[in-house]
Amino acid sequence: MNRHRLDFAIVGAGMVGMAQTALLAVRHPGMRLALLESAPETAPKPAQHYESRVVALTQASRELLEEVGAWGEIAAARACPYVEMRVWDADGTGSVRFTSRDVQLPNLGHIVENTVIVNALRSRLEALPNVELVNGFCLESWWRDCGLWHLQSRGDQVNALEGLREQPEIVRTRLLVGADGVRSRVRDLLHIRCQDTDYHQTALVCVARCEKPHRHTAWQCFLKTGPLAFLPLAGLGDDNHCAVVWSADNELARELLMLDDRAFALNLEKTFESRLGKVESVTERLSFPLRARHAERYQGPGAVLVGDAAHSIHPLAGQGVNLGLQDVRVLGDEIDRALSRGLEPAHPSVLARYERRRRGDNAATLKAMSAFKSLFGAGQLHWRWLRNTGLNMVDASPMLKKRIILRAMAV
Ligand SMILES: Cc1cc2nc3c(=O)[nH]c(=O)nc-3n(C[C@H](O)[C@H](O)[C@H](O)COP(=O)(O)OP(=O)(O)OC[C@H]3O[C@@H](n4cnc5c(N)ncnc54)[C@H](O)[C@@H]3O)c2cc1C
């Protein structure tokens, strides 16, 4: 594909960048797009093993993945619908049980491994004739000329076959979408600062095999040191595997990382109050430092941020990628609206409308996550009383439950 005058260039082939590319390509088959990713091309991961990085997809996210034609492959590969969610305070008597019956829906969402989503989006993008996937393109610098961004890759890659230094590659585009994650280069190049809060916690993730089946329930226990979630996984012969996301204060996380598998599994089982019986085995633990970040602006001349490049949040309510996919949908809708009115998709008013529509929702979710984290981290009696009473009040009110579920599902 001629990369001299693209309509859209998307930087970053994570879940959000891939979904954005697919949505724009499907809705505008006459336009030319490139998805630029710094990582080299990798073969799709085999499906015989579970991956420990998972997300809880809301109904709104599933609908977006359906629209771009990726949901069929995701559902066929591995997606676990969950029909119930149990939340409780480890330090008290408060608990809430949300079920799909509370909202008369078949499920509350799906737990899906990140690689399953990425594999499905990649095969969908490969089938779209107006998209070029470019791996090994690490955006380094840019300049703007005659309404086009000129994007230059880092020029220090060495060609493996010939052992020669490769010339930096240049891509030209009318609209640039930065989907390049928490350390976004696009955000830096736009001189956009970030509000940055260190949660002083680390998320440990792994897959646990439990003695009892998960019953298609997402379990979350709030400890003073951070939340511990067991999320049900689909298939591979039984219903006994769960993805574990344990967000713990940094010191505890360091100690947990140092334990051998057996000691870690015992600790996990005890902390989770043996709700699914014994933890029989665990896979390798991965760790992620947790910070909240919110970009002070989402856009600059001819360029816009989506997903973690614009905002990243605590995983305790499993909303990160769901917010990113809502950015994708709203940006897609604003571009449709602009084109139907004869406006350039990169027109400042289009990008400003996108930001206005998304900032409030993202900021409210970020605030709510920080408030939850503080409330459940507080050890004083009055806070403990407040959160336990609050959980029990929600549990006793079908109306409140319904509102919370529908808000979390973005329906
Ligand atoms: C432990 C944990 C649990 C989570 N659980 C959930 C959950 O249950 N539900 C949920 O909704 N969210 C969850 N999240 C959040 C979710 O994983 C993220 O919000 C999501 O992965 C962000 O996707 P993204 O595409 O915006 O960014 P990324 O996945 O970070 O993708 C960015 C891409 O950009 C590329 N890139 C970076 N710089 C450049 C450059 N200069 N040039 C070219 N390419 C570049 C990177 O290589 C990468 O491929 C969780 C996060 C963590 C840490």
GROMACS .gro file of C-alpha atoms and ligand atoms in nm:
model
  464
    1MET     CA    1   0.000   0.000   0.000
    2ASN     CA    2   0.116   0.350  -0.080
    3ARG     CA    3   0.178   0.509   0.258
    4HIS     CA    4   0.216   0.861   0.119
    5ARG     CA    5  -0.133   0.987   0.189
    6LEU     CA    6  -0.335   0.781   0.428
    7ASP     CA    7  -0.670   0.889   0.564
    8PHE     CA    8  -0.606   0.742   0.908
    9ALA     CA    9  -0.288   0.615   1.075
   10ILE     CA   10  -0.333   0.442   1.409
   11VAL     CA   11  -0.025   0.402   1.629
   12GLY     CA   12  -0.030   0.100   1.862
   13ALA     CA   13  -0.174  -0.245   1.789
   14GLY     CA   14  -0.310  -0.327   2.135
   15MET     CA   15  -0.678  -0.420   2.172
   16VAL     CA   16  -0.788  -0.056   2.143
   17GLY     CA   17  -0.575   0.040   1.839
   18MET     CA   18  -0.681  -0.276   1.655
   19ALA     CA   19  -1.049  -0.218   1.730
   20GLN     CA   20  -1.023   0.147   1.620
   21THR     CA   21  -0.858   0.048   1.293
   22ALA     CA   22  -1.116  -0.223   1.225
   23LEU     CA   23  -1.411   0.008   1.302
   24LEU     CA   24  -1.288   0.288   1.073
   25ALA     CA   25  -1.197   0.041   0.797
   26VAL     CA   26  -1.535  -0.136   0.810
   27ARG     CA   27  -1.736   0.187   0.817
   28HIS     CA   28  -1.528   0.358   0.544
   29PRO     CA   29  -1.420   0.099   0.287
   30GLY     CA   30  -1.309   0.373   0.046
   31MET     CA   31  -1.053   0.514   0.289
   32ARG     CA   32  -0.695   0.397   0.341
   33LEU     CA   33  -0.558   0.311   0.683
   34ALA     CA   34  -0.238   0.184   0.841
   35LEU     CA   35  -0.191   0.036   1.188
   36LEU     CA   36   0.165   0.104   1.306
   37GLU     CA   37   0.309  -0.117   1.581
   38SER     CA   38   0.657  -0.105   1.729
   39ALA     CA   39   0.671  -0.476   1.820
   40PRO     CA   40   0.788  -0.719   1.552
   41GLU     CA   41   0.525  -0.944   1.397
   42THR     CA   42   0.446  -1.242   1.614
   43ALA     CA   43   0.263  -1.562   1.529
   44PRO     CA   44  -0.080  -1.599   1.691
   45LYS     CA   45  -0.050  -1.772   2.028
   46PRO     CA   46  -0.178  -2.131   2.038
   47ALA     CA   47  -0.506  -2.185   2.222
   48GLN     CA   48  -0.406  -2.502   2.413
   49HIS     CA   49  -0.292  -2.303   2.717
   50TYR     CA   50  -0.459  -2.030   2.915
   51GLU     CA   51  -0.305  -1.683   2.909
   52SER     CA   52  -0.301  -1.510   3.245
   53ARG     CA   53  -0.390  -1.162   3.114
   54VAL     CA   54  -0.767  -1.137   3.081
   55VAL     CA   55  -1.033  -0.868   3.063
   56ALA     CA   56  -1.397  -0.861   3.168
   57LEU     CA   57  -1.577  -0.736   2.858
   58THR     CA   58  -1.906  -0.550   2.897
   59GLN     CA   59  -2.202  -0.590   2.668
   60ALA     CA   60  -2.115  -0.257   2.500
   61SER     CA   61  -1.762  -0.384   2.424
   62ARG     CA   62  -1.901  -0.709   2.285
   63GLU     CA   63  -2.134  -0.513   2.056
   64LEU     CA   64  -1.840  -0.313   1.921
   65LEU     CA   65  -1.642  -0.632   1.856
   66GLU     CA   66  -1.950  -0.774   1.681
   67GLU     CA   67  -1.975  -0.467   1.459
   68VAL     CA   68  -1.613  -0.502   1.344
   69GLY     CA   69  -1.663  -0.875   1.278
   70ALA     CA   70  -1.428  -1.010   1.548
   71TRP     CA   71  -1.673  -1.143   1.809
   72GLY     CA   72  -1.751  -1.466   1.620
   73GLU     CA   73  -1.387  -1.578   1.633
   74ILE     CA   74  -1.354  -1.469   1.999
   75ALA     CA   75  -1.665  -1.666   2.102
   76ALA     CA   76  -1.551  -1.969   1.902
   77ALA     CA   77  -1.204  -1.958   2.059
   78ARG     CA   78  -1.271  -1.895   2.430
   79ALA     CA   79  -1.498  -1.645   2.606
   80CYS     CA   80  -1.655  -1.724   2.942
   81PRO     CA   81  -1.994  -1.562   3.008
   82TYR     CA   82  -2.043  -1.484   3.376
   83VAL     CA   83  -2.392  -1.474   3.522
   84GLU     CA   84  -2.310  -1.374   3.876
   85MET     CA   85  -2.068  -1.149   4.060
   86ARG     CA   86  -1.991  -1.179   4.430
   87VAL     CA   87  -1.817  -0.897   4.613
   88TRP     CA   88  -1.733  -0.900   4.983
   89ASP     CA   89  -1.526  -0.724   5.246
   90ALA     CA   90  -1.265  -0.959   5.393
   91ASP     CA   91  -1.255  -0.740   5.703
   92GLY     CA   92  -1.625  -0.744   5.792
   93THR     CA   93  -1.967  -0.883   5.710
   94GLY     CA   94  -2.059  -0.674   5.405
   95SER     CA   95  -2.127  -0.851   5.077
   96VAL     CA   96  -2.317  -0.804   4.751
   97ARG     CA   97  -2.436  -1.056   4.497
   98PHE     CA   98  -2.516  -0.928   4.149
   99THR     CA   99  -2.682  -1.166   3.903
  100SER     CA  100  -2.788  -1.144   3.540
  101ARG     CA  101  -3.145  -1.203   3.664
  102ASP     CA  102  -3.129  -0.864   3.841
  103VAL     CA  103  -3.124  -0.701   3.498
  104GLN     CA  104  -3.307  -0.972   3.296
  105LEU     CA  105  -3.007  -1.031   3.070
  106PRO     CA  106  -2.847  -1.366   2.977
  107ASN     CA  107  -2.514  -1.266   3.141
  108LEU     CA  108  -2.324  -0.978   3.303
  109GLY     CA  109  -2.035  -0.989   3.056
  110HIS     CA  110  -1.756  -1.219   2.934
  111ILE     CA  111  -1.409  -1.296   3.067
  112VAL     CA  112  -1.172  -1.323   2.772
  113GLU     CA  113  -0.796  -1.367   2.749
  114ASN     CA  114  -0.623  -1.063   2.592
  115THR     CA  115  -0.451  -1.279   2.330
  116VAL     CA  116  -0.784  -1.427   2.217
  117ILE     CA  117  -0.912  -1.074   2.146
  118VAL     CA  118  -0.588  -0.965   1.977
  119ASN     CA  119  -0.575  -1.280   1.758
  120ALA     CA  120  -0.936  -1.232   1.644
  121LEU     CA  121  -0.888  -0.862   1.568
  122ARG     CA  122  -0.566  -0.936   1.380
  123SER     CA  123  -0.728  -1.195   1.152
  124ARG     CA  124  -1.016  -0.955   1.090
  125LEU     CA  125  -0.775  -0.673   0.999
  126GLU     CA  126  -0.579  -0.901   0.766
  127ALA     CA  127  -0.901  -0.963   0.572
  128LEU     CA  128  -0.976  -0.592   0.523
  129PRO     CA  129  -0.834  -0.468   0.191
  130ASN     CA  130  -0.808  -0.102   0.294
  131VAL     CA  131  -0.584  -0.170   0.597
  132GLU     CA  132  -0.211  -0.222   0.613
  133LEU     CA  133  -0.059  -0.369   0.929
  134VAL     CA  134   0.295  -0.244   0.980
  135ASN     CA  135   0.504  -0.416   1.246
  136GLY     CA  136   0.843  -0.290   1.364
  137PHE     CA  137   0.737   0.075   1.320
  138CYS     CA  138   0.828   0.255   1.641
  139LEU     CA  139   0.700   0.612   1.616
  140GLU     CA  140   0.986   0.841   1.709
  141SER     CA  141   0.925   1.187   1.559
  142TRP     CA  142   0.689   1.377   1.332
  143TRP     CA  143   0.620   1.703   1.156
  144ARG     CA  144   0.309   1.854   0.999
  145ASP     CA  145   0.293   1.995   0.650
  146CYS     CA  146  -0.006   2.091   0.429
  147GLY     CA  147  -0.254   1.929   0.669
  148LEU     CA  148  -0.066   1.595   0.676
  149TRP     CA  149   0.125   1.435   0.963
  150HIS     CA  150   0.460   1.290   0.856
  151LEU     CA  151   0.535   1.010   1.100
  152GLN     CA  152   0.890   0.883   1.126
  153SER     CA  153   0.991   0.553   1.279
  154ARG     CA  154   1.300   0.504   1.490
  155GLY     CA  155   1.573   0.450   1.230
  156ASP     CA  156   1.800   0.223   1.423
  157GLN     CA  157   1.654  -0.117   1.346
  158VAL     CA  158   1.906  -0.347   1.184
  159ASN     CA  159   1.782  -0.548   0.890
  160ALA     CA  160   1.823  -0.908   1.005
  161LEU     CA  161   1.890  -1.045   0.654
  162GLU     CA  162   2.147  -0.796   0.533
  163GLY     CA  163   2.287  -0.668   0.862
  164LEU     CA  164   2.232  -0.310   0.738
  165ARG     CA  165   2.084  -0.019   0.930
  166GLU     CA  166   1.739   0.052   0.794
  167GLN     CA  167   1.639   0.401   0.687
  168PRO     CA  168   1.370   0.548   0.911
  169GLU     CA  169   1.033   0.490   0.748
  170ILE     CA  170   0.793   0.779   0.688
  171VAL     CA  171   0.413   0.749   0.685
  172ARG     CA  172   0.186   1.042   0.591
  173THR     CA  173  -0.169   1.074   0.718
  174ARG     CA  174  -0.459   1.316   0.751
  175LEU     CA  175  -0.563   1.195   1.096
  176LEU     CA  176  -0.337   1.031   1.352
  177VAL     CA  177  -0.489   0.820   1.630
  178GLY     CA  178  -0.260   0.753   1.928
  179ALA     CA  179  -0.350   0.412   2.078
  180ASP     CA  180   0.003   0.352   2.200
  181GLY     CA  181  -0.071   0.274   2.564
  182VAL     CA  182   0.029   0.423   2.899
  183ARG     CA  183   0.369   0.553   2.783
  184SER     CA  184   0.223   0.709   2.470
  185ARG     CA  185   0.474   0.865   2.233
  186VAL     CA  186   0.190   1.041   2.050
  187ARG     CA  187   0.087   1.207   2.379
  188ASP     CA  188   0.447   1.322   2.438
  189LEU     CA  189   0.481   1.459   2.086
  190LEU     CA  190   0.158   1.656   2.137
  191HIS     CA  191   0.309   1.798   2.463
  192ILE     CA  192   0.008   1.670   2.658
  193ARG     CA  193   0.072   1.628   3.028
  194CYS     CA  194  -0.087   1.360   3.243
  195GLN     CA  195  -0.234   1.364   3.591
  196ASP     CA  196  -0.051   1.071   3.740
  197THR     CA  197  -0.135   0.896   4.069
  198ASP     CA  198   0.071   0.609   4.203
  199TYR     CA  199  -0.160   0.358   4.377
  200HIS     CA  200   0.149   0.205   4.548
  201GLN     CA  201   0.004  -0.133   4.449
  202THR     CA  202   0.109  -0.406   4.208
  203ALA     CA  203  -0.130  -0.642   4.029
  204LEU     CA  204  -0.020  -1.008   4.024
  205VAL     CA  205  -0.193  -1.218   3.760
  206CYS     CA  206  -0.191  -1.593   3.699
  207VAL     CA  207  -0.432  -1.878   3.626
  208ALA     CA  208  -0.542  -2.101   3.915
  209ARG     CA  209  -0.697  -2.447   3.896
  210CYS     CA  210  -0.949  -2.483   4.178
  211GLU     CA  211  -1.101  -2.790   4.337
  212LYS     CA  212  -1.460  -2.670   4.274
  213PRO     CA  213  -1.611  -2.532   3.949
  214HIS     CA  214  -1.637  -2.153   3.923
  215ARG     CA  215  -2.014  -2.161   3.847
  216HIS     CA  216  -1.970  -1.882   3.590
  217THR     CA  217  -1.926  -1.638   3.876
  218ALA     CA  218  -1.676  -1.351   3.905
  219TRP     CA  219  -1.551  -1.333   4.264
  220GLN     CA  220  -1.393  -1.027   4.422
  221CYS     CA  221  -1.277  -1.000   4.780
  222PHE     CA  222  -1.172  -0.660   4.917
  223LEU     CA  223  -0.876  -0.677   5.153
  224LYS     CA  224  -0.713  -0.386   5.333
  225THR     CA  225  -0.408  -0.443   5.113
  226GLY     CA  226  -0.608  -0.442   4.786
  227PRO     CA  227  -0.871  -0.648   4.598
  228LEU     CA  228  -0.833  -1.014   4.499
  229ALA     CA  229  -1.040  -1.137   4.202
  230PHE     CA  230  -1.106  -1.489   4.071
  231LEU     CA  231  -1.251  -1.462   3.719
  232PRO     CA  232  -1.405  -1.769   3.550
  233LEU     CA  233  -1.237  -1.908   3.238
  234ALA     CA  234  -1.405  -2.104   2.962
  235GLY     CA  235  -1.332  -2.446   2.821
  236LEU     CA  236  -1.019  -2.665   2.816
  237GLY     CA  237  -1.213  -2.956   2.956
  238ASP     CA  238  -1.355  -2.825   3.283
  239ASP     CA  239  -1.499  -2.522   3.465
  240ASN     CA  240  -1.234  -2.521   3.735
  241HIS     CA  241  -0.990  -2.263   3.600
  242CYS     CA  242  -0.997  -1.898   3.706
  243ALA     CA  243  -0.784  -1.600   3.612
  244VAL     CA  244  -0.650  -1.445   3.932
  245VAL     CA  245  -0.595  -1.068   3.959
  246TRP     CA  246  -0.447  -0.987   4.299
  247SER     CA  247  -0.384  -0.615   4.349
  248ALA     CA  248  -0.167  -0.582   4.659
  249ASP     CA  249   0.031  -0.308   4.832
  250ASN     CA  250   0.381  -0.310   4.683
  251GLU     CA  251   0.551  -0.469   4.982
  252LEU     CA  252   0.303  -0.757   5.003
  253ALA     CA  253   0.321  -0.803   4.625
  254ARG     CA  254   0.701  -0.835   4.648
  255GLU     CA  255   0.665  -1.102   4.917
  256LEU     CA  256   0.400  -1.291   4.716
  257LEU     CA  257   0.619  -1.286   4.408
  258MET     CA  258   0.904  -1.445   4.600
  259LEU     CA  259   0.699  -1.746   4.718
  260ASP     CA  260   0.729  -2.076   4.533
  261ASP     CA  261   0.416  -2.197   4.351
  262ARG     CA  262   0.299  -2.427   4.630
  263ALA     CA  263   0.331  -2.162   4.902
  264PHE     CA  264   0.167  -1.902   4.678
  265ALA     CA  265  -0.127  -2.136   4.600
  266LEU     CA  266  -0.180  -2.199   4.975
  267ASN     CA  267  -0.168  -1.827   5.049
  268LEU     CA  268  -0.414  -1.759   4.765
  269GLU     CA  269  -0.655  -2.026   4.888
  270LYS     CA  270  -0.648  -1.895   5.246
  271THR     CA  271  -0.692  -1.530   5.143
  272PHE     CA  272  -0.979  -1.626   4.912
  273GLU     CA  273  -1.139  -1.807   5.208
  274SER     CA  274  -1.138  -2.139   5.013
  275ARG     CA  275  -1.456  -2.027   4.831
  276LEU     CA  276  -1.370  -2.266   4.546
  277GLY     CA  277  -1.210  -2.529   4.765
  278LYS     CA  278  -0.838  -2.599   4.732
  279VAL     CA  279  -0.622  -2.403   4.486
  280GLU     CA  280  -0.465  -2.707   4.319
  281SER     CA  281  -0.214  -2.536   4.091
  282VAL     CA  282  -0.110  -2.193   3.964
  283THR     CA  283   0.067  -2.078   3.649
  284GLU     CA  284   0.360  -1.836   3.634
  285ARG     CA  285   0.283  -1.501   3.804
  286LEU     CA  286   0.311  -1.177   3.605
  287SER     CA  287   0.317  -0.839   3.777
  288PHE     CA  288   0.200  -0.489   3.678
  289PRO     CA  289   0.262  -0.170   3.879
  290LEU     CA  290  -0.069   0.017   3.920
  291ARG     CA  291  -0.105   0.389   3.847
  292ALA     CA  292  -0.396   0.609   3.748
  293ARG     CA  293  -0.322   0.840   3.459
  294HIS     CA  294  -0.543   1.090   3.283
  295ALA     CA  295  -0.424   1.301   2.991
  296GLU     CA  296  -0.499   1.672   3.033
  297ARG     CA  297  -0.618   1.686   2.671
  298TYR     CA  298  -0.718   1.406   2.432
  299GLN     CA  299  -0.633   1.589   2.109
  300GLY     CA  300  -0.407   1.828   1.923
  301PRO     CA  301  -0.389   1.943   1.560
  302GLY     CA  302  -0.493   1.645   1.343
  303ALA     CA  303  -0.424   1.394   1.622
  304VAL     CA  304  -0.625   1.226   1.895
  305LEU     CA  305  -0.569   0.983   2.186
  306VAL     CA  306  -0.774   0.672   2.268
  307GLY     CA  307  -0.751   0.394   2.529
  308ASP     CA  308  -0.468   0.377   2.781
  309ALA     CA  309  -0.284   0.655   2.595
  310ALA     CA  310  -0.559   0.888   2.726
  311HIS     CA  311  -0.643   0.719   3.061
  312SER     CA  312  -0.543   0.418   3.266
  313ILE     CA  313  -0.717   0.302   3.583
  314HIS     CA  314  -0.701   0.052   3.868
  315PRO     CA  315  -0.818  -0.293   3.746
  316LEU     CA  316  -1.048  -0.342   4.048
  317ALA     CA  317  -1.366  -0.290   3.845
  318GLY     CA  318  -1.222  -0.432   3.521
  319GLN     CA  319  -1.307  -0.121   3.319
  320GLY     CA  320  -0.979  -0.021   3.145
  321VAL     CA  321  -1.026  -0.171   2.802
  322ASN     CA  322  -1.402  -0.116   2.816
  323LEU     CA  323  -1.345   0.259   2.849
  324GLY     CA  324  -1.095   0.237   2.562
  325LEU     CA  325  -1.348   0.059   2.340
  326GLN     CA  326  -1.606   0.328   2.422
  327ASP     CA  327  -1.349   0.588   2.305
  328VAL     CA  328  -1.320   0.387   1.982
  329ARG     CA  329  -1.696   0.388   1.925
  330VAL     CA  330  -1.743   0.757   2.003
  331LEU     CA  331  -1.450   0.864   1.782
  332GLY     CA  332  -1.595   0.646   1.504
  333ASP     CA  333  -1.938   0.809   1.548
  334GLU     CA  334  -1.792   1.161   1.545
  335ILE     CA  335  -1.599   1.087   1.226
  336ASP     CA  336  -1.920   0.955   1.062
  337ARG     CA  337  -2.102   1.269   1.169
  338ALA     CA  338  -1.824   1.492   1.031
  339LEU     CA  339  -1.818   1.314   0.695
  340SER     CA  340  -2.197   1.332   0.662
  341ARG     CA  341  -2.165   1.710   0.703
  342GLY     CA  342  -1.877   1.745   0.458
  343LEU     CA  343  -1.621   1.811   0.733
  344GLU     CA  344  -1.264   1.674   0.748
  345PRO     CA  345  -1.238   1.396   1.013
  346ALA     CA  346  -0.932   1.578   1.151
  347HIS     CA  347  -1.118   1.910   1.184
  348PRO     CA  348  -1.057   2.057   1.535
  349SER     CA  349  -1.432   2.072   1.608
  350VAL     CA  350  -1.465   1.696   1.541
  351LEU     CA  351  -1.181   1.606   1.775
  352ALA     CA  352  -1.307   1.849   2.040
  353ARG     CA  353  -1.655   1.692   2.029
  354TYR     CA  354  -1.499   1.346   2.075
  355GLU     CA  355  -1.307   1.469   2.379
  356ARG     CA  356  -1.615   1.638   2.530
  357ARG     CA  357  -1.817   1.318   2.494
  358ARG     CA  358  -1.553   1.092   2.651
  359ARG     CA  359  -1.372   1.294   2.916
  360GLY     CA  360  -1.661   1.306   3.168
  361ASP     CA  361  -1.721   0.930   3.165
  362ASN     CA  362  -1.349   0.847   3.189
  363ALA     CA  363  -1.291   1.103   3.469
  364ALA     CA  364  -1.591   0.975   3.669
  365THR     CA  365  -1.468   0.614   3.643
  366LEU     CA  366  -1.114   0.715   3.745
  367LYS     CA  367  -1.252   0.901   4.048
  368ALA     CA  368  -1.477   0.611   4.147
  369MET     CA  369  -1.186   0.363   4.131
  370SER     CA  370  -0.965   0.586   4.348
  371ALA     CA  371  -1.249   0.632   4.600
  372PHE     CA  372  -1.308   0.254   4.616
  373LYS     CA  373  -0.939   0.190   4.662
  374SER     CA  374  -0.921   0.440   4.952
  375LEU     CA  375  -1.246   0.323   5.114
  376PHE     CA  376  -1.145  -0.043   5.115
  377GLY     CA  377  -0.787   0.038   5.221
  378ALA     CA  378  -0.902   0.229   5.532
  379GLY     CA  379  -0.869   0.040   5.860
  380GLN     CA  380  -1.054   0.282   6.094
  381LEU     CA  381  -1.375   0.153   6.247
  382HIS     CA  382  -1.603   0.419   6.096
  383TRP     CA  383  -1.481   0.347   5.741
  384ARG     CA  384  -1.520  -0.027   5.796
  385TRP     CA  385  -1.872   0.031   5.925
  386LEU     CA  386  -1.952   0.253   5.625
  387ARG     CA  387  -1.833   0.010   5.360
  388ASN     CA  388  -1.991  -0.298   5.518
  389THR     CA  389  -2.322  -0.116   5.569
  390GLY     CA  390  -2.297   0.018   5.213
  391LEU     CA  391  -2.238  -0.328   5.061
  392ASN     CA  392  -2.530  -0.477   5.257
  393MET     CA  393  -2.757  -0.187   5.164
  394VAL     CA  394  -2.683  -0.238   4.796
  395ASP     CA  395  -2.744  -0.611   4.834
  396ALA     CA  396  -3.085  -0.543   4.986
  397SER     CA  397  -3.196  -0.300   4.715
  398PRO     CA  398  -3.289  -0.454   4.376
  399MET     CA  399  -3.325  -0.103   4.231
  400LEU     CA  400  -2.974   0.007   4.333
  401LYS     CA  401  -2.827  -0.322   4.212
  402LYS     CA  402  -2.991  -0.282   3.874
  403ARG     CA  403  -2.859   0.073   3.835
  404ILE     CA  404  -2.504  -0.030   3.932
  405ILE     CA  405  -2.504  -0.326   3.692
  406LEU     CA  406  -2.641  -0.129   3.398
  407ARG     CA  407  -2.389   0.152   3.461
  408ALA     CA  408  -2.098  -0.099   3.478
  409MET     CA  409  -2.217  -0.275   3.162
  410ALA     CA  410  -2.249   0.059   2.977
  411VAL     CA  411  -2.593  -0.036   2.844
  412LIG     C1  412  -0.362  -0.666   3.583
  412LIG     C2  413  -0.456  -0.595   3.491
  412LIG     C3  414  -0.587  -0.641   3.478
  412LIG     C4  415  -0.678  -0.575   3.392
  412LIG     N1  416  -0.807  -0.619   3.384
  412LIG     C5  417  -0.895  -0.553   3.304
  412LIG     C6  418  -1.034  -0.596   3.292
  412LIG     O1  419  -1.079  -0.692   3.353
  412LIG     N2  420  -1.116  -0.526   3.210
  412LIG     C7  421  -1.072  -0.417   3.141
  412LIG     O2  422  -1.153  -0.355   3.070
  412LIG     N3  423  -0.942  -0.375   3.148
  412LIG     C8  424  -0.853  -0.440   3.227
  412LIG     N4  425  -0.724  -0.398   3.235
  412LIG     C9  426  -0.681  -0.283   3.155
  412LIG    C10  427  -0.653  -0.321   3.010
  412LIG     O3  428  -0.564  -0.432   3.006
  412LIG    C11  429  -0.593  -0.201   2.937
  412LIG     O4  430  -0.682  -0.092   2.954
  412LIG    C12  431  -0.578  -0.230   2.788
  412LIG     O5  432  -0.493  -0.341   2.768
  412LIG    C13  433  -0.522  -0.108   2.716
  412LIG     O6  434  -0.519  -0.133   2.578
  412LIG     P1  435  -0.453  -0.029   2.477
  412LIG     O7  436  -0.471  -0.093   2.343
  412LIG     O8  437  -0.506   0.108   2.501
  412LIG     O9  438  -0.298  -0.022   2.517
  412LIG     P2  439  -0.186  -0.135   2.509
  412LIG    O10  440  -0.241  -0.271   2.525
  412LIG    O11  441  -0.080  -0.092   2.605
  412LIG    O12  442  -0.130  -0.125   2.359
  412LIG    C14  443  -0.042  -0.023   2.317
  412LIG    C15  444   0.034  -0.072   2.193
  412LIG    O13  445   0.112   0.038   2.140
  412LIG    C16  446   0.240  -0.008   2.103
  412LIG     N5  447   0.332   0.108   2.107
  412LIG    C17  448   0.378   0.174   2.216
  412LIG     N6  449   0.458   0.277   2.180
  412LIG    C18  450   0.465   0.275   2.043
  412LIG    C19  451   0.533   0.356   1.947
  412LIG     N7  452   0.612   0.460   1.983
  412LIG     N8  453   0.519   0.327   1.814
  412LIG    C20  454   0.439   0.223   1.775
  412LIG     N9  455   0.372   0.143   1.863
  412LIG    C21  456   0.385   0.169   1.996
  412LIG    C22  457   0.272  -0.115   2.208
  412LIG    O14  458   0.371  -0.205   2.162
  412LIG    C23  459   0.136  -0.183   2.225
  412LIG    O15  460   0.117  -0.289   2.134
  412LIG    C24  461  -0.633  -0.462   3.320
  412LIG    C25  462  -0.501  -0.417   3.330
  412LIG    C26  463  -0.414  -0.482   3.417
  412LIG    C27  464  -0.271  -0.432   3.430
   0.00000   0.00000   0.00000
